Amino acid sequence: MSAPLNPNKTKTSTSSSDSPIDGTVSPSSSSPSPTTQEHFPFLRLPAELRETIYTHALGGHIWKMSMSYVDKDTTLARADNSSPHALALLLTNRQIYSEARLLPFAANTFSGRHEGHLREWARSLSPEQRNQVKALQFVRRGYVVESEQGMDVSPSFWMAVPSVGRWGLEGLKRIEVEVTLLNWGGMKDETLAEETKEWVLARLRRAVEVENPGVRLVVWRAA
């Protein structure tokens, strides 16, 4: 299940210290007893239906990555979460945890304004968790600048083309790049400025495709 392209139509996680997608969530219950299904009628549902429910309950988010300080010298990449109980389902029962524990990685999109935040987060995962990650979203911002040589985008825009080939994300299927391009100062030719932005998008798309062969790519302008 991939998240919708437009984050305005998506459950977008923002900020909370609870339930980071970092593999630390674990069930509080012990191994299921013979009466587990009696106390959890949900577990009597067909496995396919349970998986559909898990996906709807745990998926469809865009998790925004940030760096948190563990202490004054150590930072940790975390997926912030606007709902303090977003992963609470995993804590209700050990069988539910066993069946659904990897779905948060497979059914959500992970976003970062800085590539380094996403990279450090990916490194912190176990191989099993990394292999379940299906979708990443990068955020790029730049300015269209007019000079005597014509129009171009600010050089810093090209400093880091998203490249995830060495991150160990064997299951990655989709990369989204959200681009914001603003005019720097007044533009004498608005039509040329718009054409320049479209050229920048096309060039970025080609560059990301070269760096990440075989992954579906979606590049779109937020502004």
PDB file of N, CA and C in Angstrom, residues 123-182:
ATOM      1  N   ARG A 123      20.046   3.356   8.273  1.00  0.00           N
ATOM      2  CA  ARG A 123      21.162   2.607   8.853  1.00  0.00           C
ATOM      3  C   ARG A 123      20.816   2.039  10.228  1.00  0.00           C
ATOM      4  N   SER A 124      19.915   2.707  10.928  1.00  0.00           N
ATOM      5  CA  SER A 124      19.573   2.273  12.285  1.00  0.00           C
ATOM      6  C   SER A 124      18.633   1.067  12.300  1.00  0.00           C
ATOM      7  N   LEU A 125      18.056   0.720  11.153  1.00  0.00           N
ATOM      8  CA  LEU A 125      17.101  -0.383  11.087  1.00  0.00           C
ATOM      9  C   LEU A 125      17.814  -1.720  10.967  1.00  0.00           C
ATOM     10  N   SER A 126      17.113  -2.764  11.338  1.00  0.00           N
ATOM     11  CA  SER A 126      17.628  -4.111  11.100  1.00  0.00           C
ATOM     12  C   SER A 126      17.469  -4.431   9.617  1.00  0.00           C
ATOM     13  N   PRO A 127      18.243  -5.384   9.077  1.00  0.00           N
ATOM     14  CA  PRO A 127      18.066  -5.754   7.668  1.00  0.00           C
ATOM     15  C   PRO A 127      16.626  -6.131   7.338  1.00  0.00           C
ATOM     16  N   GLU A 128      15.961  -6.829   8.245  1.00  0.00           N
ATOM     17  CA  GLU A 128      14.571  -7.232   8.016  1.00  0.00           C
ATOM     18  C   GLU A 128      13.676  -6.009   7.872  1.00  0.00           C
ATOM     19  N   GLN A 129      13.875  -5.004   8.711  1.00  0.00           N
ATOM     20  CA  GLN A 129      13.075  -3.782   8.634  1.00  0.00           C
ATOM     21  C   GLN A 129      13.396  -2.991   7.369  1.00  0.00           C
ATOM     22  N   ARG A 130      14.691  -2.862   7.040  1.00  0.00           N
ATOM     23  CA  ARG A 130      15.086  -2.112   5.836  1.00  0.00           C
ATOM     24  C   ARG A 130      14.466  -2.717   4.587  1.00  0.00           C
ATOM     25  N   ASN A 131      14.436  -4.038   4.525  1.00  0.00           N
ATOM     26  CA  ASN A 131      13.904  -4.701   3.336  1.00  0.00           C
ATOM     27  C   ASN A 131      12.417  -4.446   3.134  1.00  0.00           C
ATOM     28  N   GLN A 132      11.712  -4.003   4.174  1.00  0.00           N
ATOM     29  CA  GLN A 132      10.277  -3.753   4.070  1.00  0.00           C
ATOM     30  C   GLN A 132       9.949  -2.332   3.621  1.00  0.00           C
ATOM     31  N   VAL A 133      10.911  -1.434   3.650  1.00  0.00           N
ATOM     32  CA  VAL A 133      10.650  -0.038   3.268  1.00  0.00           C
ATOM     33  C   VAL A 133      10.354   0.024   1.776  1.00  0.00           C
ATOM     34  N   LYS A 134       9.197   0.582   1.426  1.00  0.00           N
ATOM     35  CA  LYS A 134       8.759   0.606   0.032  1.00  0.00           C
ATOM     36  C   LYS A 134       8.823   1.995  -0.600  1.00  0.00           C
ATOM     37  N   ALA A 135       8.713   3.062   0.202  1.00  0.00           N
ATOM     38  CA  ALA A 135       8.578   4.401  -0.390  1.00  0.00           C
ATOM     39  C   ALA A 135       9.318   5.444   0.436  1.00  0.00           C
ATOM     40  N   LEU A 136      10.062   6.303  -0.272  1.00  0.00           N
ATOM     41  CA  LEU A 136      10.750   7.437   0.335  1.00  0.00           C
ATOM     42  C   LEU A 136      10.293   8.718  -0.343  1.00  0.00           C
ATOM     43  N   GLN A 137      10.329   9.797   0.414  1.00  0.00           N
ATOM     44  CA  GLN A 137      10.010  11.104  -0.158  1.00  0.00           C
ATOM     45  C   GLN A 137      11.101  12.092   0.235  1.00  0.00           C
ATOM     46  N   PHE A 138      11.648  12.767  -0.765  1.00  0.00           N
ATOM     47  CA  PHE A 138      12.639  13.808  -0.531  1.00  0.00           C
ATOM     48  C   PHE A 138      12.005  15.166  -0.788  1.00  0.00           C
ATOM     49  N   VAL A 139      12.486  16.170  -0.090  1.00  0.00           N
ATOM     50  CA  VAL A 139      11.978  17.533  -0.243  1.00  0.00           C
ATOM     51  C   VAL A 139      13.120  18.410  -0.725  1.00  0.00           C
ATOM     52  N   ARG A 140      12.929  19.061  -1.871  1.00  0.00           N
ATOM     53  CA  ARG A 140      13.959  19.929  -2.449  1.00  0.00           C
ATOM     54  C   ARG A 140      13.390  21.336  -2.584  1.00  0.00           C
ATOM     55  N   ARG A 141      14.219  22.327  -2.299  1.00  0.00           N
ATOM     56  CA  ARG A 141      13.798  23.720  -2.363  1.00  0.00           C
ATOM     57  C   ARG A 141      14.887  24.532  -3.048  1.00  0.00           C
ATOM     58  N   GLY A 142      14.479  25.420  -3.944  1.00  0.00           N
ATOM     59  CA  GLY A 142      15.451  26.256  -4.640  1.00  0.00           C
ATOM     60  C   GLY A 142      14.815  27.534  -5.146  1.00  0.00           C
ATOM     61  N   TYR A 143      15.666  28.391  -5.713  1.00  0.00           N
ATOM     62  CA  TYR A 143      15.217  29.680  -6.238  1.00  0.00           C
ATOM     63  C   TYR A 143      15.639  29.811  -7.692  1.00  0.00           C
ATOM     64  N   VAL A 144      14.736  30.334  -8.504  1.00  0.00           N
ATOM     65  CA  VAL A 144      15.061  30.660  -9.886  1.00  0.00           C
ATOM     66  C   VAL A 144      15.658  32.055  -9.898  1.00  0.00           C
ATOM     67  N   VAL A 145      16.873  32.147 -10.413  1.00  0.00           N
ATOM     68  CA  VAL A 145      17.631  33.396 -10.371  1.00  0.00           C
ATOM     69  C   VAL A 145      17.827  33.907 -11.789  1.00  0.00           C
ATOM     70  N   GLU A 146      17.640  35.203 -11.976  1.00  0.00           N
ATOM     71  CA  GLU A 146      17.819  35.841 -13.284  1.00  0.00           C
ATOM     72  C   GLU A 146      19.111  36.641 -13.280  1.00  0.00           C
ATOM     73  N   SER A 147      19.922  36.432 -14.314  1.00  0.00           N
ATOM     74  CA  SER A 147      21.182  37.159 -14.443  1.00  0.00           C
ATOM     75  C   SER A 147      21.390  37.542 -15.899  1.00  0.00           C
ATOM     76  N   GLU A 148      22.532  38.139 -16.183  1.00  0.00           N
ATOM     77  CA  GLU A 148      22.835  38.515 -17.564  1.00  0.00           C
ATOM     78  C   GLU A 148      22.967  37.284 -18.455  1.00  0.00           C
ATOM     79  N   GLN A 149      23.302  36.141 -17.864  1.00  0.00           N
ATOM     80  CA  GLN A 149      23.448  34.898 -18.641  1.00  0.00           C
ATOM     81  C   GLN A 149      22.112  34.185 -18.853  1.00  0.00           C
ATOM     82  N   GLY A 150      21.047  34.705 -18.264  1.00  0.00           N
ATOM     83  CA  GLY A 150      19.738  34.084 -18.390  1.00  0.00           C
ATOM     84  C   GLY A 150      19.212  33.633 -17.037  1.00  0.00           C
ATOM     85  N   MET A 151      18.350  32.644 -17.043  1.00  0.00           N
ATOM     86  CA  MET A 151      17.753  32.148 -15.804  1.00  0.00           C
ATOM     87  C   MET A 151      18.264  30.751 -15.478  1.00  0.00           C
ATOM     88  N   ASP A 152      18.425  30.512 -14.191  1.00  0.00           N
ATOM     89  CA  ASP A 152      18.836  29.189 -13.724  1.00  0.00           C
ATOM     90  C   ASP A 152      18.396  29.049 -12.274  1.00  0.00           C
ATOM     91  N   VAL A 153      18.511  27.841 -11.759  1.00  0.00           N
ATOM     92  CA  VAL A 153      18.166  27.598 -10.364  1.00  0.00           C
ATOM     93  C   VAL A 153      19.406  27.821  -9.506  1.00  0.00           C
ATOM     94  N   SER A 154      19.212  28.183  -8.252  1.00  0.00           N
ATOM     95  CA  SER A 154      20.328  28.422  -7.345  1.00  0.00           C
ATOM     96  C   SER A 154      21.206  27.173  -7.246  1.00  0.00           C
ATOM     97  N   PRO A 155      22.550  27.337  -7.251  1.00  0.00           N
ATOM     98  CA  PRO A 155      23.460  26.179  -7.279  1.00  0.00           C
ATOM     99  C   PRO A 155      23.238  25.185  -6.144  1.00  0.00           C
ATOM    100  N   SER A 156      22.823  25.656  -4.973  1.00  0.00           N
ATOM    101  CA  SER A 156      22.644  24.755  -3.830  1.00  0.00           C
ATOM    102  C   SER A 156      21.579  23.690  -4.093  1.00  0.00           C
ATOM    103  N   PHE A 157      20.689  23.946  -5.053  1.00  0.00           N
ATOM    104  CA  PHE A 157      19.624  22.992  -5.369  1.00  0.00           C
ATOM    105  C   PHE A 157      20.197  21.660  -5.825  1.00  0.00           C
ATOM    106  N   TRP A 158      21.363  21.701  -6.492  1.00  0.00           N
ATOM    107  CA  TRP A 158      21.942  20.494  -7.067  1.00  0.00           C
ATOM    108  C   TRP A 158      22.993  19.854  -6.163  1.00  0.00           C
ATOM    109  N   MET A 159      23.135  20.340  -4.940  1.00  0.00           N
ATOM    110  CA  MET A 159      24.220  19.847  -4.084  1.00  0.00           C
ATOM    111  C   MET A 159      24.065  18.370  -3.726  1.00  0.00           C
ATOM    112  N   ALA A 160      22.849  17.880  -3.642  1.00  0.00           N
ATOM    113  CA  ALA A 160      22.638  16.472  -3.270  1.00  0.00           C
ATOM    114  C   ALA A 160      21.459  15.909  -4.047  1.00  0.00           C
ATOM    115  N   VAL A 161      21.750  15.109  -5.068  1.00  0.00           N
ATOM    116  CA  VAL A 161      20.702  14.399  -5.794  1.00  0.00           C
ATOM    117  C   VAL A 161      20.375  13.126  -5.012  1.00  0.00           C
ATOM    118  N   PRO A 162      19.101  12.903  -4.677  1.00  0.00           N
ATOM    119  CA  PRO A 162      18.750  11.708  -3.894  1.00  0.00           C
ATOM    120  C   PRO A 162      19.307  10.429  -4.510  1.00  0.00           C
ATOM    121  N   SER A 163      20.087   9.702  -3.720  1.00  0.00           N
ATOM    122  CA  SER A 163      20.688   8.453  -4.178  1.00  0.00           C
ATOM    123  C   SER A 163      20.661   7.459  -3.029  1.00  0.00           C
ATOM    124  N   VAL A 164      19.918   6.380  -3.177  1.00  0.00           N
ATOM    125  CA  VAL A 164      19.727   5.437  -2.064  1.00  0.00           C
ATOM    126  C   VAL A 164      20.250   4.044  -2.388  1.00  0.00           C
ATOM    127  N   GLY A 165      21.024   3.919  -3.447  1.00  0.00           N
ATOM    128  CA  GLY A 165      21.473   2.608  -3.888  1.00  0.00           C
ATOM    129  C   GLY A 165      22.284   1.838  -2.863  1.00  0.00           C
ATOM    130  N   ARG A 166      22.970   2.545  -1.953  1.00  0.00           N
ATOM    131  CA  ARG A 166      23.824   1.881  -0.969  1.00  0.00           C
ATOM    132  C   ARG A 166      23.185   1.828   0.413  1.00  0.00           C
ATOM    133  N   TRP A 167      21.917   2.102   0.500  1.00  0.00           N
ATOM    134  CA  TRP A 167      21.251   2.130   1.808  1.00  0.00           C
ATOM    135  C   TRP A 167      20.738   0.762   2.249  1.00  0.00           C
ATOM    136  N   GLY A 168      20.795  -0.224   1.373  1.00  0.00           N
ATOM    137  CA  GLY A 168      20.317  -1.558   1.735  1.00  0.00           C
ATOM    138  C   GLY A 168      18.812  -1.705   1.720  1.00  0.00           C
ATOM    139  N   LEU A 169      18.126  -0.832   0.969  1.00  0.00           N
ATOM    140  CA  LEU A 169      16.658  -0.885   0.899  1.00  0.00           C
ATOM    141  C   LEU A 169      16.255  -1.780  -0.270  1.00  0.00           C
ATOM    142  N   GLU A 170      16.376  -3.074  -0.066  1.00  0.00           N
ATOM    143  CA  GLU A 170      16.166  -4.027  -1.155  1.00  0.00           C
ATOM    144  C   GLU A 170      14.726  -4.026  -1.659  1.00  0.00           C
ATOM    145  N   GLY A 171      13.769  -3.637  -0.823  1.00  0.00           N
ATOM    146  CA  GLY A 171      12.366  -3.656  -1.230  1.00  0.00           C
ATOM    147  C   GLY A 171      11.835  -2.326  -1.722  1.00  0.00           C
ATOM    148  N   LEU A 172      12.697  -1.326  -1.878  1.00  0.00           N
ATOM    149  CA  LEU A 172      12.238   0.011  -2.261  1.00  0.00           C
ATOM    150  C   LEU A 172      11.602  -0.008  -3.647  1.00  0.00           C
ATOM    151  N   LYS A 173      10.392   0.553  -3.750  1.00  0.00           N
ATOM    152  CA  LYS A 173       9.652   0.566  -5.006  1.00  0.00           C
ATOM    153  C   LYS A 173       9.420   1.971  -5.552  1.00  0.00           C
ATOM    154  N   ARG A 174       9.451   2.982  -4.688  1.00  0.00           N
ATOM    155  CA  ARG A 174       8.991   4.301  -5.107  1.00  0.00           C
ATOM    156  C   ARG A 174       9.807   5.402  -4.419  1.00  0.00           C
ATOM    157  N   ILE A 175      10.193   6.393  -5.199  1.00  0.00           N
ATOM    158  CA  ILE A 175      10.812   7.611  -4.674  1.00  0.00           C
ATOM    159  C   ILE A 175       9.989   8.800  -5.150  1.00  0.00           C
ATOM    160  N   GLU A 176       9.560   9.612  -4.210  1.00  0.00           N
ATOM    161  CA  GLU A 176       8.872  10.856  -4.531  1.00  0.00           C
ATOM    162  C   GLU A 176       9.813  12.014  -4.220  1.00  0.00           C
ATOM    163  N   VAL A 177       9.804  13.024  -5.075  1.00  0.00           N
ATOM    164  CA  VAL A 177      10.581  14.232  -4.821  1.00  0.00           C
ATOM    165  C   VAL A 177       9.635  15.421  -4.894  1.00  0.00           C
ATOM    166  N   GLU A 178       9.421  16.049  -3.756  1.00  0.00           N
ATOM    167  CA  GLU A 178       8.582  17.251  -3.690  1.00  0.00           C
ATOM    168  C   GLU A 178       9.479  18.467  -3.886  1.00  0.00           C
ATOM    169  N   VAL A 179       9.192  19.259  -4.907  1.00  0.00           N
ATOM    170  CA  VAL A 179      10.057  20.378  -5.281  1.00  0.00           C
ATOM    171  C   VAL A 179       9.326  21.701  -5.096  1.00  0.00           C
ATOM    172  N   THR A 180       9.987  22.630  -4.432  1.00  0.00           N
ATOM    173  CA  THR A 180       9.490  24.000  -4.327  1.00  0.00           C
ATOM    174  C   THR A 180      10.499  24.920  -5.001  1.00  0.00           C
ATOM    175  N   LEU A 181      10.074  25.621  -6.039  1.00  0.00           N
ATOM    176  CA  LEU A 181      10.926  26.563  -6.757  1.00  0.00           C
ATOM    177  C   LEU A 181      10.285  27.942  -6.703  1.00  0.00           C
ATOM    178  N   LEU A 182      10.980  28.879  -6.102  1.00  0.00           N
ATOM    179  CA  LEU A 182      10.478  30.239  -5.943  1.00  0.00           C
ATOM    180  C   LEU A 182      11.303  31.203  -6.773  1.00  0.00           C
TER     181      LEU A 182
END
